[in-house]
Coordinates of C-alpha atoms in Angstrom, one line a residue:
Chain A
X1 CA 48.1 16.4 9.1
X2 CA 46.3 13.1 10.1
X3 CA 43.0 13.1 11.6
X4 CA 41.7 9.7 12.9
X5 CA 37.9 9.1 13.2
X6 CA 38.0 10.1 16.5
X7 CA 40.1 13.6 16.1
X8 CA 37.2 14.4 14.0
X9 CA 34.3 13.3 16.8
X10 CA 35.5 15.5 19.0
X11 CA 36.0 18.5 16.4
X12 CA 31.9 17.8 15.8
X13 CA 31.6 17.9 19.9
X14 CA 33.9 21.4 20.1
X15 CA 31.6 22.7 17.1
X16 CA 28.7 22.2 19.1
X17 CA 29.5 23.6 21.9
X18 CA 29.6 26.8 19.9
X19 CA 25.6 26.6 19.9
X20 CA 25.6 26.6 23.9
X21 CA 25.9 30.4 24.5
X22 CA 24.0 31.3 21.0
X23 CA 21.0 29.3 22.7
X24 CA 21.6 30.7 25.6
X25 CA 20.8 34.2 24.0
X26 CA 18.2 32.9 21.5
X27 CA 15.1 35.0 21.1
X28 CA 15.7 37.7 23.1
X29 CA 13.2 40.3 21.9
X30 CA 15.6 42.1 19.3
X31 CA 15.0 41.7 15.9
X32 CA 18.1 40.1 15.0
X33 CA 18.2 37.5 17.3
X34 CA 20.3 34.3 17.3
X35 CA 17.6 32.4 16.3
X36 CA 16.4 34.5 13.6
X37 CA 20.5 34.3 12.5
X38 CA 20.8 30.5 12.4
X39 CA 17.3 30.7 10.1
X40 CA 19.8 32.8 7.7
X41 CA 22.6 30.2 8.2
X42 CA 20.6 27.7 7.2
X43 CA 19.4 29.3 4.2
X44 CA 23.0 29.9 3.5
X45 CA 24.4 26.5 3.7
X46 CA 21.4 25.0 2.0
X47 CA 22.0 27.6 -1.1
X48 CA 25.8 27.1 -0.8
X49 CA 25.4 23.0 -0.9
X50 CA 22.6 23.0 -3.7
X51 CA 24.0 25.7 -5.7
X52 CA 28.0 23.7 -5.8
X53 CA 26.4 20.5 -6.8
X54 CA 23.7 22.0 -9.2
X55 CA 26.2 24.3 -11.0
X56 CA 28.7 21.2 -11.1
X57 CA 25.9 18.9 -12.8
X58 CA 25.4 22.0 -15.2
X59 CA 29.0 22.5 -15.7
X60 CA 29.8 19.1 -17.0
X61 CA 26.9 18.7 -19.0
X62 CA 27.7 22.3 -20.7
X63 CA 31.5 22.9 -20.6
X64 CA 34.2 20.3 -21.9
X65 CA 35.6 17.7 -19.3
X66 CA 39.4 19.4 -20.3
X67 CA 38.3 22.7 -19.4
X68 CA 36.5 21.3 -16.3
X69 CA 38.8 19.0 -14.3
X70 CA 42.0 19.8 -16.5
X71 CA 43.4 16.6 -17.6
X72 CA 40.6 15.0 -18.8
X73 CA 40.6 11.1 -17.4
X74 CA 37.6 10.2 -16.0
X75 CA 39.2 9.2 -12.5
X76 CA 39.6 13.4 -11.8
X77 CA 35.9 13.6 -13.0
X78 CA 34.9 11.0 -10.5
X79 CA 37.1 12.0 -7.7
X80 CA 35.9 15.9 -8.4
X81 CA 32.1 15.3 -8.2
X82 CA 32.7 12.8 -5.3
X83 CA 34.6 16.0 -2.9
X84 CA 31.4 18.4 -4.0
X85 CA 29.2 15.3 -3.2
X86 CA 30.5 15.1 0.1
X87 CA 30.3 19.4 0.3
X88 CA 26.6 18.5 -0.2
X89 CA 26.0 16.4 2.0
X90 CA 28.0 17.7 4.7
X91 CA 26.4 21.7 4.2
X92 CA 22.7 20.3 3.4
X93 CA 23.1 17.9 6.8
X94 CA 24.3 21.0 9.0
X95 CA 21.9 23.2 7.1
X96 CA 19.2 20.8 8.3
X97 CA 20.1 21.0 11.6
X98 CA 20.3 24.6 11.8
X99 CA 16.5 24.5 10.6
X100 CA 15.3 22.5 12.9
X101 CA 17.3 24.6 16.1
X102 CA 15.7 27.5 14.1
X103 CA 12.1 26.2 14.1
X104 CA 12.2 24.5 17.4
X105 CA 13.2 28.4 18.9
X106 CA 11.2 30.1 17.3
X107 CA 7.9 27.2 17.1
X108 CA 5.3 29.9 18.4
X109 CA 5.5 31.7 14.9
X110 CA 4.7 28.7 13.6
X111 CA 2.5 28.9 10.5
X112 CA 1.5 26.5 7.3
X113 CA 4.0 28.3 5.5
X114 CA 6.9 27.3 7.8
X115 CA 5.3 23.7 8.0
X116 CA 5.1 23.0 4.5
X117 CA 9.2 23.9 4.6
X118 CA 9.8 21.0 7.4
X119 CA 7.6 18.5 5.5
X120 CA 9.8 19.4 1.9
X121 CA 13.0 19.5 3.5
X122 CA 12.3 16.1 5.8
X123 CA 11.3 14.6 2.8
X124 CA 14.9 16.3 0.8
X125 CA 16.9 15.2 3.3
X126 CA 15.6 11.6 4.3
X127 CA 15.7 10.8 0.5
X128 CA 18.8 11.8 0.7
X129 CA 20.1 9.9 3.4
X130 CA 18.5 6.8 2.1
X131 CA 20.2 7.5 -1.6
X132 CA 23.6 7.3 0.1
X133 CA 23.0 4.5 2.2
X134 CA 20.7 2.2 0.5
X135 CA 21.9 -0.7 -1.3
X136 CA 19.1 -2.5 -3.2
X137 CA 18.7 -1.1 -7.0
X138 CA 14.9 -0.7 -7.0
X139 CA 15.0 1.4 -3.7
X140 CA 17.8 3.3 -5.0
X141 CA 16.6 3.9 -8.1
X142 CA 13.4 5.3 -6.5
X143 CA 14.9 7.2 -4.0
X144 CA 16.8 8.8 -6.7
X145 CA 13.8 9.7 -9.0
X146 CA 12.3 11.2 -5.5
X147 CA 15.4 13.0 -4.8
X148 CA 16.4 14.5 -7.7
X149 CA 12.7 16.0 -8.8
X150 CA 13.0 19.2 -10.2
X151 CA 9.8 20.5 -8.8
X152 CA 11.3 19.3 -4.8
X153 CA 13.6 22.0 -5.7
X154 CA 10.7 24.3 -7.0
X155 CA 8.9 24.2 -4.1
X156 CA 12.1 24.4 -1.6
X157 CA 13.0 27.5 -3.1
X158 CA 9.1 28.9 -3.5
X159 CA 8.7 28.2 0.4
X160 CA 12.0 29.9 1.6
X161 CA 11.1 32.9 -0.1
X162 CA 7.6 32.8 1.2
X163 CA 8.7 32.1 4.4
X164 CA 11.8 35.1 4.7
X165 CA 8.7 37.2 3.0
X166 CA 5.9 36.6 5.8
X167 CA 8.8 36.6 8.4
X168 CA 10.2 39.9 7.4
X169 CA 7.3 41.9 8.2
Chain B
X1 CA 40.9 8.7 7.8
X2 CA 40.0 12.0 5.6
X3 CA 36.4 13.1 6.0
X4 CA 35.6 11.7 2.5
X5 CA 36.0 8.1 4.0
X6 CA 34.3 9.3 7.2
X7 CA 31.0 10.2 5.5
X8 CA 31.4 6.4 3.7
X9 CA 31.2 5.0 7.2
X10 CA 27.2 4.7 7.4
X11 CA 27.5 4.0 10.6
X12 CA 29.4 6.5 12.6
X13 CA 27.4 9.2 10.2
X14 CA 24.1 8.3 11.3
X15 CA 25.2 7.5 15.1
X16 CA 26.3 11.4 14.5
X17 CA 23.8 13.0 12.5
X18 CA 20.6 11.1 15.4
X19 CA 22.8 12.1 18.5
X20 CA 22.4 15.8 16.7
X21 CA 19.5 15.6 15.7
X22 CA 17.9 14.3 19.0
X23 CA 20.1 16.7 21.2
X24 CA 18.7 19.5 19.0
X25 CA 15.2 18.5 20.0
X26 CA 15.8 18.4 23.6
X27 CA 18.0 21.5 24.3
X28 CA 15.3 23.5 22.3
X29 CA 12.6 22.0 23.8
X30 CA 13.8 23.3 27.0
X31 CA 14.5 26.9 25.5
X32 CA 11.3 27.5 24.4
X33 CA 9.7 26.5 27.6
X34 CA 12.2 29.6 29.2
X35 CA 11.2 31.8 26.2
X36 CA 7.5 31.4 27.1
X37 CA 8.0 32.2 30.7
X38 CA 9.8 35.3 29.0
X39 CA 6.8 36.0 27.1
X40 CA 4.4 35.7 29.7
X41 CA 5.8 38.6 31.9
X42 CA 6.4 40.8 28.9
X43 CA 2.9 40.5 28.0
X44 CA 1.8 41.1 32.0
X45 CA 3.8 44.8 31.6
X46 CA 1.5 45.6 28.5
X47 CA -1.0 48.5 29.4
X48 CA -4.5 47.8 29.7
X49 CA -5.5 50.0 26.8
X50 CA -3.9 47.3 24.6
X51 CA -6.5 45.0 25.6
X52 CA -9.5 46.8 24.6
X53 CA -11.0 44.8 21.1
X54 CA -11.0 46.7 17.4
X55 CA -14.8 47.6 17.3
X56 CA -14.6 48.4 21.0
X57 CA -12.0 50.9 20.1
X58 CA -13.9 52.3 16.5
X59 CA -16.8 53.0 18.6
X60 CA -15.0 54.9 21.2
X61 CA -13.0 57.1 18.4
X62 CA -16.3 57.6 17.0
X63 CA -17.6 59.5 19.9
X64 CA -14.4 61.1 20.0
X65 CA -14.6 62.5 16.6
X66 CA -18.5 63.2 16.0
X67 CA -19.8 63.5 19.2
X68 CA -16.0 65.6 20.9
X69 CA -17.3 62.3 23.8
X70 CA -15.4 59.7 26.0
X71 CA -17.0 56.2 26.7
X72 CA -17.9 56.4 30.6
X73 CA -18.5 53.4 32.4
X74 CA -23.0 53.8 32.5
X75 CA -22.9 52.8 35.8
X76 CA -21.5 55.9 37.5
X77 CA -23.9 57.9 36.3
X78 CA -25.5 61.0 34.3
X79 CA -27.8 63.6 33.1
X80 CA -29.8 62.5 29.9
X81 CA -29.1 64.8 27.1
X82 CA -31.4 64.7 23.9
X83 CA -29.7 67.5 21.5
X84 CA -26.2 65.7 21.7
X85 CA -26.3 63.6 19.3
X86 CA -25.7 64.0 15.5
X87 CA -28.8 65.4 13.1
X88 CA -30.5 62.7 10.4
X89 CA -28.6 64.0 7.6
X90 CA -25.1 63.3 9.5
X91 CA -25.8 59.6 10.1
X92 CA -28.0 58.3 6.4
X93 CA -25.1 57.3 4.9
X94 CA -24.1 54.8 7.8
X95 CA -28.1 53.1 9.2
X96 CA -28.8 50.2 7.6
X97 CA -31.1 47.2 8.2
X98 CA -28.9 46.7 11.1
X99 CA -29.7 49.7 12.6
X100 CA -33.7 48.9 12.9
X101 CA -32.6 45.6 14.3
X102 CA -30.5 46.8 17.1
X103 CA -32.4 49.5 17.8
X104 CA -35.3 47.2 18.8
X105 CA -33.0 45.2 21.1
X106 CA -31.4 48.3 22.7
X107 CA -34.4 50.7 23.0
X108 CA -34.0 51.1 26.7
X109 CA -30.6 51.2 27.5
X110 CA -28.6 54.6 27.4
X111 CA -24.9 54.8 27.2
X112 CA -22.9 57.9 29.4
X113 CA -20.9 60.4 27.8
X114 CA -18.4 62.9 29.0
X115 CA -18.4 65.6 27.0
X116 CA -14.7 67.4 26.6
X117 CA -15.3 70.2 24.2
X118 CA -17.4 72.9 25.8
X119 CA -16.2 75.1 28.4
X120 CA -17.5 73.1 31.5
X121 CA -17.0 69.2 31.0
X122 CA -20.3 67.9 31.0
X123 CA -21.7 64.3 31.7
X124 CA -24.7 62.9 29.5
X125 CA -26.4 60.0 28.6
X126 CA -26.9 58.8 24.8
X127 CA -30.2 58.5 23.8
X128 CA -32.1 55.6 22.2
X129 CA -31.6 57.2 19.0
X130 CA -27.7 57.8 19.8
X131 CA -27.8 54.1 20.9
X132 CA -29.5 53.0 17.5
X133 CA -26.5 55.1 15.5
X134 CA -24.3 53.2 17.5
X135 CA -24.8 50.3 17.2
X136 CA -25.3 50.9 13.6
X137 CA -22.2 52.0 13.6
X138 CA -20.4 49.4 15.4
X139 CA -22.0 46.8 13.1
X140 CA -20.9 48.9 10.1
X141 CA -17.7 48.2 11.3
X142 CA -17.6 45.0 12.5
X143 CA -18.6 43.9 8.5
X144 CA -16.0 46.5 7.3
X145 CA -13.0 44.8 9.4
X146 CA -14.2 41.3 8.5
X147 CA -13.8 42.1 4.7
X148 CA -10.8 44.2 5.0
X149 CA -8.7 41.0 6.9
X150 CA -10.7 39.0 4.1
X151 CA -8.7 40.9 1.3
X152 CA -5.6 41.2 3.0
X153 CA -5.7 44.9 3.8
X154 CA -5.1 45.5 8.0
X155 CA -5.7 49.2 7.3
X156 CA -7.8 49.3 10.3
X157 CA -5.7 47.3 12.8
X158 CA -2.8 49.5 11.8
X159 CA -4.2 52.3 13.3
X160 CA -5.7 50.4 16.2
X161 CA -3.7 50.2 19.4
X162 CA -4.7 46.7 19.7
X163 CA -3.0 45.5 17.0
X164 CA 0.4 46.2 18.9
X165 CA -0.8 43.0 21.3
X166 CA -1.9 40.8 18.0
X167 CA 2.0 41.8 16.5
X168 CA 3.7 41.0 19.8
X169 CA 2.4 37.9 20.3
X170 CA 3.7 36.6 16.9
X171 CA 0.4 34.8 15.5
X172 CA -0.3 37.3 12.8
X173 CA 2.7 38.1 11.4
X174 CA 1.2 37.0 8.1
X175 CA -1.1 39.6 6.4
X176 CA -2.5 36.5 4.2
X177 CA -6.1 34.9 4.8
X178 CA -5.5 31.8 6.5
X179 CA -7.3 29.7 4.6
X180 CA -5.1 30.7 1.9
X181 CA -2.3 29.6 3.9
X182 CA -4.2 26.7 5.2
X183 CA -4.0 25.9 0.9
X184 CA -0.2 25.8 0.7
X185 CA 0.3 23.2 3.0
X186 CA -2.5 21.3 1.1
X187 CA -0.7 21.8 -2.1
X188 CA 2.7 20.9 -0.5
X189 CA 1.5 17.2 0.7
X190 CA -0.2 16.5 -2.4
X191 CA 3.0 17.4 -4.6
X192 CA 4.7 15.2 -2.7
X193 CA 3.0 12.6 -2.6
X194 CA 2.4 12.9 -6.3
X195 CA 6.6 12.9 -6.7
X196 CA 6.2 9.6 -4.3
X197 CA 3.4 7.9 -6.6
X198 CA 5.4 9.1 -10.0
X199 CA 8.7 7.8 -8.7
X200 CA 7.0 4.4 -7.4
X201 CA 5.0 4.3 -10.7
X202 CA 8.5 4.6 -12.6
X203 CA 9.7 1.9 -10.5
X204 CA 7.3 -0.4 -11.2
X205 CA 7.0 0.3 -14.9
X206 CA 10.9 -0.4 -15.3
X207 CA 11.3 -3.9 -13.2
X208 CA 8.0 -4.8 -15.6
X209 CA 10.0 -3.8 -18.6
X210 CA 12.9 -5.7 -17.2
X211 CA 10.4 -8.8 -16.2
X212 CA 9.2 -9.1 -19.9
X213 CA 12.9 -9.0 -21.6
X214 CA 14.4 -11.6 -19.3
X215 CA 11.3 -13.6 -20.4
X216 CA 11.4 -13.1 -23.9

């Protein structure tokens, strides 16, 4: 099945129509409200993006490239880590979103803890963006070093924990 | 076009990802403008009792414990009663300094009690000295809630029908001092802006090493 540019526009517009009735019902007094469910989405597409890549950088550092990708040439390799790559982006970029709907409903119970999580994942996922799109070497090459710091990833997880803790109760 | 090539074009996957982004914004913006009005009239239907502070409410279940008395309003009245009140040995463990200093402020005014344990209900007035145990009392208090929210222990707001207003209005959901919390946010900028000064620093130090081979 073909799917031009546009095909795939207007699945994004369908998708987010989905969000119209969910809003709609947002915060409505019950403890498992939409907008406490699109926090748990969010985590769930940020530990579903992060783990794939993570476990694939592991995997391929750890486990022969036969075993891995099955015939061995580097052009699998490339093509394999370039899907999950895009599987990262794509998750991490709706999981984003789904943050920032789940803050801006639910911005009264708004504490440090929640707004040290915006400032680590703005700063996760404009790195990000920038590392896909940015051409010169130096800014690469520091965009990369920012993005790929193990303790970003530290204090990303150390937050969302922190924050599902004080939110539970 | 598959959606590998469509997250290549830069362009149409930041037109997408800001139109998101932005739309996000504005639809929740306008949500949680609705969700306060929601909040507002819930918090209208709260009963009054709920509005009553924590030391208001200790001193009341004081009297309701020691003295079997409810808090009357000391304008409507009373006859002044001088053997209501509780003997010396019953209140030494709670005067302090506190005591001598409040009792000096509130030597002439008298609080009025109902009292609900006897056969006939009978309406008093507390005494200076009830007044001085009081307020001794409420002080007492007053420290003892300040260092219990200071350790993280909300033993006394649990109990404290006034804690149901605090917990519905979502701004103390966390059971941590806020200064602590005030920390973690301090500790998340400078991490990050240590990772930005380490990854610049790196940066640098590399295109120097570069600069000095291409000379040599």
């Amino acid at each position: 099945m073909h799917y031009t540019s546009s095909s795939y526009f207007k699945i994004v517009m369908i998708a987010a129509l989905v969000f119209v009735p969910a809003m709609a019902f947002a915060d409505n007094g019950k403890a498992s409200s939409t907008a406490v469910n699109i926090g748990w989405a969010s985590i769930g597409c940020g530990l579903a993006a992060n783990l794939a890549l993570t476990s694939f950088k592991l995997a391929r550092k750890m486990i022969p490239m036969k075993v891995l990708v099955g015939s061995g040439s580097s052009q699998n390799l490339a093509s394999t880590y370039s899907k999950i790559l895009n599987f990262h982006i794509i998750l991490n970029s709706i999981g984003f979103l789904l943050g920032l709907f789940h803050g801006y409903l639910l911005l009264r119970g708004l504490d440090y803890i929640s707004l040290s999580l915006v400032v680590v994942m703005t700063v996760s996922m404009l790195s990000g963006i920038i590392l896909k799109y940015a051409s010169g070497n130096n800014t690469k090459f520091f965009v990369r070093l920012v993005h790929s710091q193990f303790i970003l990833g530290v204090m990303l997880v150390t937050l969302v924990l922190l924050h599902v803790i004080t939110k539970w109760h | 076009m598959n959606i590998n090539k469509l997250i290549q074009n830069k362009k149409l996957f930041l037109v997408i990802f800001s139109v998101l982004t932005f739309s996000t914004i504005g639809l929740s913006t306008a949500y949680a403008d609705s969700d306060d009005n929601q909040m507002q009239a819930l918090q209208n239907q709260l009963p009054v009792q709920n509005t009553i502070s924590p030391v208001q409410y200790h001193i009341h279940n004081h009297f309701r414990l020691h003295h079997g008395a409810i808090l009357q309003n000391p304008s409507s009245g009373g006859t002044p009663l001088n053997n209501q009140g509780p003997t010396q040995s019953q209140i030494k463990p709670q005067t302090n300094s506190a005591i001598i200093a409040q009792n000096a402020v509130s030597n002439r005014n008298s609080i009025n009690l109902q009292s609900n344990t006897g056969p006939n209900a009978t309406t008093s007035s507390m005494t200076t000295y009830d007044n001085s145990v009081l307020s001794g009392v409420s002080t007492n208090i007053a420290h003892a809630e300040t260092e219990s929210e200071a350790n993280g222990e909300n033993g006394i707001t649990a109990n404290n029908p006034a804690s149901s207003e605090v917990a519905y209005n979502g701004n103390n959901q966390n059971t941590m001092n806020p200064a602590k919390l005030d920390l973690v946010l301090w500790i998340t900028i400078f991490a990050i802006t240590s990772i930005i000064v380490h990854s610049a620093w790196k940066v640098y130090k590399t295109r120097r090493k570069f600069a000095v081979k291409k000379t040599v």
